[in-house]
Short mmCIF file of C-alpha atoms in Angstrom, two decimals:
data_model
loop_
_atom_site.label_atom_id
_atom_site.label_comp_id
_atom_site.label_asym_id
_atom_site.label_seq_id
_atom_site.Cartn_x
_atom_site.Cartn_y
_atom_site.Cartn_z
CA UNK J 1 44.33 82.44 21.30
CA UNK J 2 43.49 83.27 24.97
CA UNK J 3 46.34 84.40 27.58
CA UNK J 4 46.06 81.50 29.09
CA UNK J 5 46.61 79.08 26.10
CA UNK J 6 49.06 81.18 25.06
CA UNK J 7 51.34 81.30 28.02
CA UNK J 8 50.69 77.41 28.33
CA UNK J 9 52.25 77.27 24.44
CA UNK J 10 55.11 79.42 25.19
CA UNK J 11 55.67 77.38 28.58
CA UNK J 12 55.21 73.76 26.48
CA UNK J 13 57.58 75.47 23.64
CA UNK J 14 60.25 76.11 26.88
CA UNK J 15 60.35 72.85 28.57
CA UNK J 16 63.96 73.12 29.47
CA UNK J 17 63.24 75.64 31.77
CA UNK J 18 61.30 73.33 34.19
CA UNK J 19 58.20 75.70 33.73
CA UNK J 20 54.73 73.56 35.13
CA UNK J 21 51.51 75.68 34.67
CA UNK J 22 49.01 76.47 38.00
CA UNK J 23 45.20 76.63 37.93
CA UNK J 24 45.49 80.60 38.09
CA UNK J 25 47.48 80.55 34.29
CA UNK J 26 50.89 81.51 36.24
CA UNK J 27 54.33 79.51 36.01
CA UNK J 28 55.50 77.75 39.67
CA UNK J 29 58.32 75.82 39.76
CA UNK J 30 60.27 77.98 37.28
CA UNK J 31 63.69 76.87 36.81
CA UNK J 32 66.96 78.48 35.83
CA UNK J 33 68.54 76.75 32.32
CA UNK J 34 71.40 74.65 33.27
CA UNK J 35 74.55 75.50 33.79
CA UNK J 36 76.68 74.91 29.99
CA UNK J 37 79.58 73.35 28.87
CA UNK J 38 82.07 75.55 27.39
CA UNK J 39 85.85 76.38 26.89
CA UNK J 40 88.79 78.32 28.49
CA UNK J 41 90.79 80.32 27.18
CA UNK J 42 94.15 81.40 28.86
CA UNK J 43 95.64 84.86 27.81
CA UNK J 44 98.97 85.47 29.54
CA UNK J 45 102.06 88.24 30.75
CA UNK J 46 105.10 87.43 32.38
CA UNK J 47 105.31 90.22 34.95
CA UNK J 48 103.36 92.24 32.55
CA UNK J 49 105.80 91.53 29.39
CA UNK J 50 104.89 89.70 26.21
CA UNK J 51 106.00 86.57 24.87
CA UNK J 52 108.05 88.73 22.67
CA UNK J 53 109.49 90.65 25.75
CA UNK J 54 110.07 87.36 27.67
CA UNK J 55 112.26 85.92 25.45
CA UNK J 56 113.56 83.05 27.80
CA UNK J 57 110.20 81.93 27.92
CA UNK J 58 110.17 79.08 25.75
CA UNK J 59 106.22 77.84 26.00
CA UNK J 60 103.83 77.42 29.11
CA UNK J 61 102.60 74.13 30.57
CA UNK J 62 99.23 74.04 32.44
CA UNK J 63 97.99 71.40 34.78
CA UNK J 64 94.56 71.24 35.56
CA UNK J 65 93.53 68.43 38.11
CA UNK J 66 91.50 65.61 37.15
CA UNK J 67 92.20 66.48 33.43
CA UNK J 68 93.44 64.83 30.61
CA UNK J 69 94.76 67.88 28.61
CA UNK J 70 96.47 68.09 24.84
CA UNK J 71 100.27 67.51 24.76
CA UNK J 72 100.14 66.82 28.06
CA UNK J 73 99.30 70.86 29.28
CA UNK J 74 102.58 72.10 27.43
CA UNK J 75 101.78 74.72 24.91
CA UNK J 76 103.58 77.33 22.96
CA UNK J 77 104.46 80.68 24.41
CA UNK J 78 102.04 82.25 20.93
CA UNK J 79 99.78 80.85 18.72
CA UNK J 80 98.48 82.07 16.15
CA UNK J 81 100.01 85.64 17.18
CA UNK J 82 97.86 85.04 20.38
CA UNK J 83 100.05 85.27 23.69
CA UNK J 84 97.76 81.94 25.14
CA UNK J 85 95.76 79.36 24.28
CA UNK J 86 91.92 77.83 24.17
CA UNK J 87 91.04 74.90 26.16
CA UNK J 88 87.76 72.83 24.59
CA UNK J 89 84.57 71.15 26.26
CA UNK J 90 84.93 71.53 30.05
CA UNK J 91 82.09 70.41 31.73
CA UNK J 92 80.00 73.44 33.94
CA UNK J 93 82.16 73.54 37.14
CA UNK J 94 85.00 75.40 39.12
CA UNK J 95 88.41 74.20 38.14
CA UNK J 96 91.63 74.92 39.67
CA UNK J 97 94.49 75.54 37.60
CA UNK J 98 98.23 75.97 37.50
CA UNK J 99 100.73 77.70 34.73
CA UNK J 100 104.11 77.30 34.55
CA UNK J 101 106.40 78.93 31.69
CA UNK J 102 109.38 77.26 30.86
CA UNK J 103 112.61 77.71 29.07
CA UNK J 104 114.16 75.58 26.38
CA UNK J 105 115.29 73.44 28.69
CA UNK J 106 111.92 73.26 30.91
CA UNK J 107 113.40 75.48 33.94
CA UNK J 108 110.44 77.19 35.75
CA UNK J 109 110.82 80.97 35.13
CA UNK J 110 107.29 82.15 35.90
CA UNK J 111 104.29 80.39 37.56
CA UNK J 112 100.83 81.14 38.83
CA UNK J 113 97.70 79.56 40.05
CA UNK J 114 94.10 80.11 40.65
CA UNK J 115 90.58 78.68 39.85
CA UNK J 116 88.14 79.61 36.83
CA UNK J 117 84.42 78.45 36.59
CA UNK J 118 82.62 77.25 33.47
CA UNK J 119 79.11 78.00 32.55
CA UNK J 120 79.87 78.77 29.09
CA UNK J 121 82.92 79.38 27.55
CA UNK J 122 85.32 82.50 29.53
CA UNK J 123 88.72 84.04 29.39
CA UNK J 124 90.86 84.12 32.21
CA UNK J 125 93.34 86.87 31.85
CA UNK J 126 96.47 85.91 33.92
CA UNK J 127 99.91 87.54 34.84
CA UNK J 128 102.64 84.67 35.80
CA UNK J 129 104.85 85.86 38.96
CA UNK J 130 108.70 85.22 38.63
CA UNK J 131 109.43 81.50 39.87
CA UNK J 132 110.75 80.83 43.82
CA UNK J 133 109.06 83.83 45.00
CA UNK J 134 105.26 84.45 46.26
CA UNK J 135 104.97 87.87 45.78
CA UNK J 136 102.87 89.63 43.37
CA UNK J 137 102.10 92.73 40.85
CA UNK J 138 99.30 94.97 41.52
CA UNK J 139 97.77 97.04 38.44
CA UNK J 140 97.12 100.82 40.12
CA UNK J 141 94.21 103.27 38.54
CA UNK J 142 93.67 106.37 40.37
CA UNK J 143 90.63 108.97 39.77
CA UNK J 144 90.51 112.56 40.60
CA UNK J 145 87.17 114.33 42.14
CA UNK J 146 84.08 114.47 39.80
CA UNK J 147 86.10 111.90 37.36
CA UNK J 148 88.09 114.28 35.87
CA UNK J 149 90.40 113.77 33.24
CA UNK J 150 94.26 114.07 33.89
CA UNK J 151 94.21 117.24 31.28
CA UNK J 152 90.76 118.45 33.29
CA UNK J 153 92.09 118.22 36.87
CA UNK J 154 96.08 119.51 35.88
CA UNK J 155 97.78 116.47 36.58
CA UNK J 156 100.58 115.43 34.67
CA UNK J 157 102.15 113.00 36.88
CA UNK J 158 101.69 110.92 39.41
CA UNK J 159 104.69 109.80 41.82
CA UNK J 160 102.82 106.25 43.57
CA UNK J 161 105.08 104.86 46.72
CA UNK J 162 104.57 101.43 47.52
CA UNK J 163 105.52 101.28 51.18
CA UNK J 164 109.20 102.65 50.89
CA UNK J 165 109.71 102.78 47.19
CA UNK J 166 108.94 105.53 44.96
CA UNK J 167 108.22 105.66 41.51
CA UNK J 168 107.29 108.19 38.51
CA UNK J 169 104.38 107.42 36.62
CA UNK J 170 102.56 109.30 33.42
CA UNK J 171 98.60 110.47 34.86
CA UNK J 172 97.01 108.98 31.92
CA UNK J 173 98.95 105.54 32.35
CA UNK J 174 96.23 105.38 35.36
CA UNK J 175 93.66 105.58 33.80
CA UNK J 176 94.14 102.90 30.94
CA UNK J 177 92.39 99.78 31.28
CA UNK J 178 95.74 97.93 32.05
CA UNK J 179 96.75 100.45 34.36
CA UNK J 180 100.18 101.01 36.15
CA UNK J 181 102.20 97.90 37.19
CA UNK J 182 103.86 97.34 40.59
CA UNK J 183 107.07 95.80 40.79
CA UNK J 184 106.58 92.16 42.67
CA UNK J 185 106.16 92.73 46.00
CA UNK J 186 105.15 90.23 49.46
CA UNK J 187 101.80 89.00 49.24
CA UNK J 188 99.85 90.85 52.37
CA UNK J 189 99.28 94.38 53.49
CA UNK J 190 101.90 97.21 52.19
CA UNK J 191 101.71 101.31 52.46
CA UNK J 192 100.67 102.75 49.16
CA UNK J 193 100.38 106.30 48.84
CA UNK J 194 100.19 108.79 45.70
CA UNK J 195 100.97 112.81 44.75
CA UNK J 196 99.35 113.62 41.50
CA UNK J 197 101.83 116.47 40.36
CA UNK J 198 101.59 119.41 37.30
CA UNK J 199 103.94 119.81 34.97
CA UNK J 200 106.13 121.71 37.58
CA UNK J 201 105.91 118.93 39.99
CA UNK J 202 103.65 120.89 42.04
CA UNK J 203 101.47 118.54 44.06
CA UNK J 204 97.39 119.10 43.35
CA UNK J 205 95.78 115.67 44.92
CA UNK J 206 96.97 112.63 47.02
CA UNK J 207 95.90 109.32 48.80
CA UNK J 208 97.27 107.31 51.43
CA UNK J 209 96.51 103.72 52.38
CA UNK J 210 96.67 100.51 52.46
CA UNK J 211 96.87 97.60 49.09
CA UNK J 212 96.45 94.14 49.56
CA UNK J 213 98.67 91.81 46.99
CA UNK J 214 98.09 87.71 47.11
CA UNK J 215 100.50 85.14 46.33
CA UNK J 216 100.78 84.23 42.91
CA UNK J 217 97.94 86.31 41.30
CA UNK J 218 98.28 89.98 40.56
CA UNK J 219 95.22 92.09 42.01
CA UNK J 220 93.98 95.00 40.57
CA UNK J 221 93.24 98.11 43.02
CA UNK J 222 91.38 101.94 42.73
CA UNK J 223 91.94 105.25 44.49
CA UNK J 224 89.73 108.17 44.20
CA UNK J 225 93.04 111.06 45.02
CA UNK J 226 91.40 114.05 46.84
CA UNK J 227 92.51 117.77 46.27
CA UNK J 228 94.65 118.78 48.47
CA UNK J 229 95.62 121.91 50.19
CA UNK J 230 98.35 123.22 52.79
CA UNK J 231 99.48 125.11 55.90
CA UNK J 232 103.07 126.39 56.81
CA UNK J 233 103.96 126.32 60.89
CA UNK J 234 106.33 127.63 62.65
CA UNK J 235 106.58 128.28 66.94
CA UNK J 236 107.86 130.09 69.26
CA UNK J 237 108.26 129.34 73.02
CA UNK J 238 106.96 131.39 76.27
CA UNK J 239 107.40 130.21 80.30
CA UNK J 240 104.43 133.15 80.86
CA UNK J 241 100.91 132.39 80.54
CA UNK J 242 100.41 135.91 78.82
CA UNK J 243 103.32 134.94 76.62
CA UNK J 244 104.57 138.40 77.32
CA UNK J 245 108.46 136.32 76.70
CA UNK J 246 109.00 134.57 74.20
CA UNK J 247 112.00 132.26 73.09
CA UNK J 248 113.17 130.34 69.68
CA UNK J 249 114.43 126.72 69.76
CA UNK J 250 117.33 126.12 72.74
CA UNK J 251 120.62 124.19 71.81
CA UNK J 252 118.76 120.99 72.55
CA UNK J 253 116.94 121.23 69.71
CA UNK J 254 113.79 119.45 70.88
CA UNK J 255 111.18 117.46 68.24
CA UNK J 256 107.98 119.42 68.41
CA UNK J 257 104.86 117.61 67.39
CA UNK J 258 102.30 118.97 65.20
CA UNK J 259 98.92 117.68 64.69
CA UNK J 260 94.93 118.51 63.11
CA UNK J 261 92.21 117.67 64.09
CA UNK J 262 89.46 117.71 61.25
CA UNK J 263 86.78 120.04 62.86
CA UNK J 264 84.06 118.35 60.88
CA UNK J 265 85.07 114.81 61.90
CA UNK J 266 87.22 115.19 64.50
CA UNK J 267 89.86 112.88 63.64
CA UNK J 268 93.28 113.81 63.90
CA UNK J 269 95.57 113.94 60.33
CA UNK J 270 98.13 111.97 62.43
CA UNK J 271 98.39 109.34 65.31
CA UNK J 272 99.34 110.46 68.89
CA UNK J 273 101.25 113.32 69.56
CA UNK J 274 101.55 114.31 65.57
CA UNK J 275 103.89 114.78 62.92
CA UNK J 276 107.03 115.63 64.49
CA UNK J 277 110.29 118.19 63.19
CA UNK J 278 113.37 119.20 64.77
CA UNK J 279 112.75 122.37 66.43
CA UNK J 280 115.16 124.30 64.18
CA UNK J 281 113.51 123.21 60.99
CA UNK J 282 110.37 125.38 61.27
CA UNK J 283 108.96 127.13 59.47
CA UNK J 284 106.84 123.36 58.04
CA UNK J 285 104.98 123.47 55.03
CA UNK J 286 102.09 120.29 55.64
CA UNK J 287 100.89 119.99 52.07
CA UNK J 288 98.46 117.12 51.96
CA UNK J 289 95.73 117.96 53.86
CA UNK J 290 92.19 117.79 52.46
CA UNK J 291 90.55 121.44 52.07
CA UNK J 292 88.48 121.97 55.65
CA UNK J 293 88.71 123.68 58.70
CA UNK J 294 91.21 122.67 61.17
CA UNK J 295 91.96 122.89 65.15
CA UNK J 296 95.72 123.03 65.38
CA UNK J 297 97.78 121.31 67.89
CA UNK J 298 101.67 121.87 68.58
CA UNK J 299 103.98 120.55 71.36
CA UNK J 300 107.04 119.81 72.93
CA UNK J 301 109.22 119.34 75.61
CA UNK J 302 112.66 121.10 76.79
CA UNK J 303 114.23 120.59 80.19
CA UNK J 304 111.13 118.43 81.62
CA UNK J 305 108.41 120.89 80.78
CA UNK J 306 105.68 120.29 78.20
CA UNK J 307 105.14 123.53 75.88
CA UNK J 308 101.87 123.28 74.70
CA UNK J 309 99.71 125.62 72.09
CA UNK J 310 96.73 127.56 73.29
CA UNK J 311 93.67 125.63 72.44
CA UNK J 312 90.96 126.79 69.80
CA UNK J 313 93.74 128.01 67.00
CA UNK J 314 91.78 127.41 63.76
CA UNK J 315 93.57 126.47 60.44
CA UNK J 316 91.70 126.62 57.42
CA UNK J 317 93.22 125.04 54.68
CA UNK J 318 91.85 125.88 51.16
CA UNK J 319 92.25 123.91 47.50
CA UNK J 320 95.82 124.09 45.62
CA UNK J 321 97.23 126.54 48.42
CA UNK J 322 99.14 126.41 51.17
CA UNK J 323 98.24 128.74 54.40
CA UNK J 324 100.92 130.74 56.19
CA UNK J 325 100.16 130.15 59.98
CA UNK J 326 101.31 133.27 62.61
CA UNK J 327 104.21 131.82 64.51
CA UNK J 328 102.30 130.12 67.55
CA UNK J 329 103.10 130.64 71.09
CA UNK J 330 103.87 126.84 72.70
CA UNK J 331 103.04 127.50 76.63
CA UNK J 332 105.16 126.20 79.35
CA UNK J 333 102.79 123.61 81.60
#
């Protein structure tokens, strides 16, 4: 059999696929197979406990519009030993859907909603937020350079802040599949930062920025944490331009602002003026910066006058250590 009667048999034995042979033996008009029929299945959490955990959560009732579903959508908490249940025959299509588990008595204790799409059958994994509120979970992973392990890069926990609260968390815990669990928060943006610590709490890599939670839904977010490094500042004061005189913090005990700016980038570690300290604190120990080279930046003000540091002092911070700074000389403009 020739190529061409060959690829005309193949395309005859395919006919689903919409294929119509050209005069130069080639398929035009090739379609995708159609979308299929198929069913959902629903596996679910109460803010991330079991049926077993939740134990005032009697069963869970869904309500899909525009269908007709078994027992009306109310379905046992567990069936089968599976925390869910499997929905038959949906027609290809995007459906949206709501859960709602119930006590004995049918009081809402958790909801959530979303939408799933059929083309085939699919599970839809879902964790149901506590009932009256909008917030939501988020599940947390974190990664370390090169993908290190926890044991390979040190790091035996991992202290996450979600924008004022702090919490303790095992490394490995985040970098499991289900990850490490928020408490419900305001759906919107929050502060999320992390310290990977060794086993003496020592901090080795961190992150800072931003997570996004949605009403209802829990999201699931990744960090790559950077090593990090550190430098220790302290200041002095001087009215002369030769800084022949030099003073330590008055009574006032003014803030002085420190800042970095990245001499590869050139952005600055903090906004505006810096990171600022009572005068008296100094020596401070900055201990999250990224390994680089640094421009430093310290000010202040005392009776009026800006002190400001000579420009051009280099800082360069190296990985898992902390460099001890000269005092610097803040100059009276």
């Amino acid at each position: 059999m020739n190529s061409r009667l060959l690829f005309a048999f193949l395309c005859i034995a395919s006919l689903s696929t919409g294929c119509i042979i050209n005069d130069n033996g080639g398929c035009s008009s090739c379609r995708p197979p159609p979308a299929q029929r198929g069913d959902v299945t629903f596996l679910w959490t109460f803010g991330n406990l079991r049926c077993d955990q939740a134990r005032d959560v009697y069963g869970v009732n869904i309500t899909i519009p525009g269908e007709q579903l078994l027992n009306n959508g109310n379905y046992a908490c567990s069936t089968n030993g599976v925390d869910g249940i499997t929905l038959h025959d949906f027609a290809p299509g995007s459906y949206p859907y709501t859960l709602q588990a119930v006590d004995f008595n049918g009081r809402i204790l958790f909801e959530a909603n979303g939408t799933f799409i059929i083309d085939g059958s699919r599970t839809v994994m879902v964790d149901l937020a506590p009932s009256g509120s909008p917030g939501s979970s988020a599940n947390l992973n974190w990664n370390f350079p090169g993908n290190a392990s926890c044991s390979t890069a040190g790091v035996y926990s991992v202290d996450v802040t979600v924008d004022d609260k702090t919490a303790n968390f095992p490394c490995t815990q985040g970098q499991t599949a289900q990850g490490v669990a928020t408490d419900y928060i305001a759906p919107g943006e929050h502060y999320i930062e992390f310290v990977a610590l060794d086993a003496q709490r020592h901090p080795l890599y961190y992150y800072n920025g931003g997570l996004t939670t949605q009403a209802y839904t829990s999201v699931n977010a990744s960090y790559n944490l950077y090593t990090i490094g550190g430098a220790s500042i302290s200041w002095r004061m001087s009215d002369y331009a030769d800084g022949s005189v030099t003073f330590d913090c008055p009574q006032s005990n003014p803030t002085v602002y420190v800042n970095f700016q990245d001499r590869n980038t050139g952005n600055w570690v903090y906004p505006a003026a810096g990171d600022g300290h009572a005068c008296s604190t100094k020596p401070i120990v900055f201990q999250f910066l990224k390994p680089g080279s640094y421009t430093l930046r310290v000010s202040t003000t005392i009776s009026g006058y800006n002190y400001v540091s000579a420009a051009g002092i280099i800082v360069n911070v190296g990985s898992h250590a902390i460099t001890n700074v000269p005092d610097v000389t803040l100059y009276r403009q």
